[in-house]
Amino acid sequence: MKKRIAVLASGRGSNFQAVIDAIQDGKMPATCAALITDNPKAYAIERAKKAKVPVIVIDFSSYPSRELFEKALLSAMQQVNADLFVLAGYMRMVGADIVRSFPAKIMNIHPALLPAFPGLHAQRQAVHHGVKVSGCTVHFVDESLDGGPIILQRCVRVLKDDDEDSLAERILHHEHECYPEAIQLFCEGRLEIIGRNVRIR
Ligand code: GRF
């Protein structure tokens, strides 16, 4: 049985593309039911059109308040009726109502080894802190900022001449492998959450 997944993205959408590619290559028992974006100018929309994935735009700037935006987003997510929502460069925190509506059904990828460097500019934080190793983390989304149960992580060495951009580029390469892998595990029913731990069966 194929799972229905929906992707939320705000920008470039290279992780979204990695998910589309994995589905098209037959690596993942899933169909991509929708791209949902808060940004009508997101390049992810072009990728969706090319892959014939339906696009839903919930334009953040056209809502008078964050609450009303979140309400519209929640309603769109309910209509899509996905087994899994994949945040792929979705640049807002998902509100509590949405998290509570889809427990253990929302995943995120973050470009650092959480719990180090949550929030924005994780690669810059890593370079400024002087860590020798960083990477990426796929996790389930809870109400905290980048703090939900960790599914997979990949390590990337920080080189002595790295700046934010060079580190981000190397991490991104790993993201494109790690995220489809985590989604595949979900689709195969192999992820079990026990407290803060995610067991892979
Ligand atoms: C990625 O680095 C991801 O980890 C972070 O935002 C970036 C999105 O890139 N959350 P893209 O839009 O998938 O190319």
Coordinates of C-alpha atoms and ligand atoms in Angstrom, one line a residue:
M1 CA 0.0 0.0 0.0
K2 CA 1.4 3.4 -1.0
K3 CA 1.4 6.2 1.5
R4 CA 0.2 9.6 0.7
I5 CA 2.7 12.3 1.5
A6 CA 2.5 16.1 1.2
V7 CA 5.5 18.4 1.2
L8 CA 5.6 21.9 2.7
A9 CA 8.3 24.2 1.3
S10 CA 8.9 27.9 1.2
G11 CA 11.7 28.3 -1.3
R12 CA 14.2 26.6 -3.5
G13 CA 12.9 23.1 -2.8
S14 CA 15.9 20.9 -3.5
N15 CA 14.9 18.5 -0.7
F16 CA 11.4 18.4 -2.3
Q17 CA 13.1 17.5 -5.5
A18 CA 15.1 14.7 -3.8
V19 CA 11.7 13.3 -2.5
I20 CA 10.1 13.5 -6.0
D21 CA 13.1 11.8 -7.5
A22 CA 13.1 9.0 -4.9
I23 CA 9.4 8.4 -5.6
Q24 CA 9.9 8.5 -9.4
D25 CA 12.8 6.0 -9.1
G26 CA 10.4 3.6 -7.3
K27 CA 12.5 3.8 -4.1
M28 CA 9.6 4.8 -1.9
P29 CA 6.2 3.3 -1.6
A30 CA 4.5 6.7 -1.7
T31 CA 2.7 9.2 -3.9
C32 CA 3.2 12.9 -3.5
A33 CA -0.3 14.3 -3.0
A34 CA 0.5 18.0 -2.8
L35 CA 3.1 20.7 -2.5
I36 CA 1.9 23.2 0.1
T37 CA 3.7 26.5 0.1
D38 CA 3.4 29.8 2.0
N39 CA 5.3 31.6 -0.7
P40 CA 3.8 32.1 -4.2
K41 CA 7.3 32.8 -5.5
A42 CA 8.9 29.6 -4.2
Y43 CA 10.9 27.8 -6.9
A44 CA 9.5 24.6 -5.4
I45 CA 6.3 25.4 -7.3
E46 CA 8.1 25.0 -10.6
R47 CA 9.5 21.6 -9.5
A48 CA 5.9 20.5 -8.5
K49 CA 4.5 21.5 -11.9
K50 CA 7.2 19.6 -13.7
A51 CA 6.5 16.5 -11.6
K52 CA 2.7 17.0 -11.9
V53 CA 2.3 17.4 -8.2
P54 CA -0.8 19.5 -7.2
V55 CA 0.2 22.9 -5.7
I56 CA -1.6 24.6 -2.8
V57 CA -0.5 28.2 -2.1
I58 CA -1.4 29.6 1.3
D59 CA 0.2 33.0 0.9
F60 CA 1.3 34.1 4.3
S61 CA 1.4 37.8 3.3
S62 CA -2.3 37.7 2.3
Y63 CA -3.5 36.9 5.8
P64 CA -4.1 39.6 8.4
S65 CA -2.7 37.5 11.3
R66 CA -0.6 34.5 11.9
E67 CA -3.6 32.8 13.6
L68 CA -5.7 33.1 10.4
F69 CA -2.8 31.9 8.3
E70 CA -2.4 28.8 10.5
K71 CA -6.1 28.1 10.3
A72 CA -6.0 28.2 6.5
L73 CA -3.0 26.0 6.5
L74 CA -4.5 23.5 8.9
S75 CA -7.6 23.3 6.8
A76 CA -5.6 22.7 3.6
M77 CA -3.6 20.0 5.4
Q78 CA -6.8 18.3 6.5
Q79 CA -8.1 18.3 3.0
V80 CA -5.0 16.8 1.6
N81 CA -5.5 13.9 4.0
A82 CA -1.8 12.8 3.8
D83 CA -0.3 10.0 5.9
L84 CA 2.8 12.2 6.3
F85 CA 3.6 15.9 6.0
V86 CA 7.2 16.6 5.0
L87 CA 8.7 20.0 5.9
A88 CA 11.4 20.7 3.3
G89 CA 12.7 24.2 3.8
Y90 CA 9.4 25.3 5.2
M91 CA 10.6 28.5 6.9
R92 CA 8.0 28.9 9.6
M93 CA 7.4 27.2 12.9
V94 CA 4.3 25.0 12.6
G95 CA 1.7 26.1 15.1
A96 CA 0.5 24.0 18.0
D97 CA -2.9 23.3 16.5
I98 CA -1.4 21.8 13.5
V99 CA 1.2 19.7 15.5
R100 CA -1.6 18.4 17.7
S101 CA -3.8 17.6 14.7
F102 CA -1.1 15.4 13.1
P103 CA 0.8 13.7 15.9
A104 CA 3.9 11.8 14.6
K105 CA 2.8 12.7 11.1
I106 CA 5.0 15.7 10.4
M107 CA 8.8 15.4 9.7
N108 CA 11.4 18.1 9.3
I109 CA 15.0 18.2 8.2
H110 CA 17.4 20.5 9.9
P111 CA 21.0 21.4 8.7
A112 CA 22.8 20.6 11.9
L113 CA 23.2 17.8 14.4
L114 CA 20.4 18.6 16.8
P115 CA 20.1 19.4 19.6
A116 CA 23.0 21.7 18.5
F117 CA 22.2 24.8 16.6
P118 CA 18.4 24.8 16.3
G119 CA 16.6 27.6 14.5
L120 CA 17.7 29.8 11.6
H121 CA 21.2 29.8 10.1
A122 CA 22.2 26.5 11.6
Q123 CA 25.3 26.3 9.3
R124 CA 26.4 29.8 10.3
Q125 CA 25.9 28.9 14.0
A126 CA 28.1 25.8 13.5
V127 CA 30.9 27.7 11.7
H128 CA 30.9 30.5 14.3
H129 CA 30.9 28.1 17.2
G130 CA 34.0 26.4 15.8
V131 CA 32.6 22.8 15.8
K132 CA 34.6 20.2 13.9
V133 CA 31.6 18.1 12.9
S134 CA 28.1 19.1 11.9
G135 CA 25.5 17.5 9.7
C136 CA 21.8 17.1 9.3
T137 CA 19.0 15.7 11.3
V138 CA 15.6 14.4 10.3
H139 CA 13.1 14.5 13.1
F140 CA 9.4 14.3 13.9
V141 CA 7.9 17.7 14.6
D142 CA 6.6 18.5 18.1
E143 CA 5.7 21.9 19.6
S144 CA 9.3 22.8 20.3
L145 CA 11.7 24.5 17.9
D146 CA 13.6 21.7 16.1
G147 CA 13.2 19.6 19.2
G148 CA 11.1 16.5 18.3
P149 CA 12.2 12.9 18.3
I150 CA 15.2 12.2 16.0
I151 CA 14.9 9.7 13.2
L152 CA 18.2 9.9 11.3
Q153 CA 21.3 12.0 11.4
R154 CA 24.3 12.3 9.1
C155 CA 27.7 13.8 10.1
V156 CA 29.7 16.2 7.9
R157 CA 33.2 17.4 8.8
V158 CA 33.7 21.1 9.1
L159 CA 36.8 22.0 7.2
K160 CA 39.2 24.7 8.3
D161 CA 38.4 27.0 5.4
D162 CA 34.6 26.4 5.5
D163 CA 32.2 29.4 5.6
E164 CA 28.5 29.2 6.0
D165 CA 27.9 28.6 2.3
S166 CA 30.5 25.9 1.7
L167 CA 29.4 24.0 4.8
A168 CA 25.7 24.4 3.8
E169 CA 26.4 23.0 0.3
R170 CA 28.2 19.9 1.7
I171 CA 25.4 19.3 4.3
L172 CA 22.7 19.7 1.6
H173 CA 24.2 16.9 -0.4
H174 CA 23.7 14.6 2.7
E175 CA 20.2 16.0 3.3
H176 CA 19.2 14.8 -0.2
E177 CA 20.1 11.3 0.8
C178 CA 19.0 11.3 4.4
Y179 CA 15.5 12.8 3.9
P180 CA 14.2 10.3 1.3
E181 CA 15.7 7.5 3.4
A182 CA 13.8 8.6 6.5
I183 CA 10.6 9.1 4.5
Q184 CA 11.0 5.6 3.0
L185 CA 11.3 4.1 6.5
F186 CA 8.1 5.9 7.5
C187 CA 6.3 4.7 4.4
E188 CA 7.4 1.1 5.1
G189 CA 6.0 1.4 8.6
R190 CA 9.4 0.9 10.2
L191 CA 9.5 3.8 12.6
E192 CA 8.3 3.4 16.1
I193 CA 8.3 6.3 18.6
I194 CA 9.0 5.4 22.2
G195 CA 9.2 8.6 24.3
R196 CA 12.0 10.6 22.7
N197 CA 13.4 7.6 20.9
V198 CA 12.6 6.6 17.4
R199 CA 13.3 2.9 16.9
I200 CA 13.9 1.6 13.3
R201 CA 12.4 -1.8 12.9
Ligands
GRF1 C1 17.7 22.9 3.9 O1 19.1 23.2 4.3 C2 16.9 22.4 5.1 O2 17.7 21.6 5.9 C3 16.5 23.6 5.8 O3 16.3 24.6 4.8 C4 17.0 24.2 3.6 C5 16.0 24.1 2.5 O4 16.6 23.9 1.3 N1 15.4 23.4 6.7 P1 15.7 23.4 0.0 O5 14.6 24.4 -0.1 O6 15.2 22.0 0.3 O7 16.7 23.5 -1.2

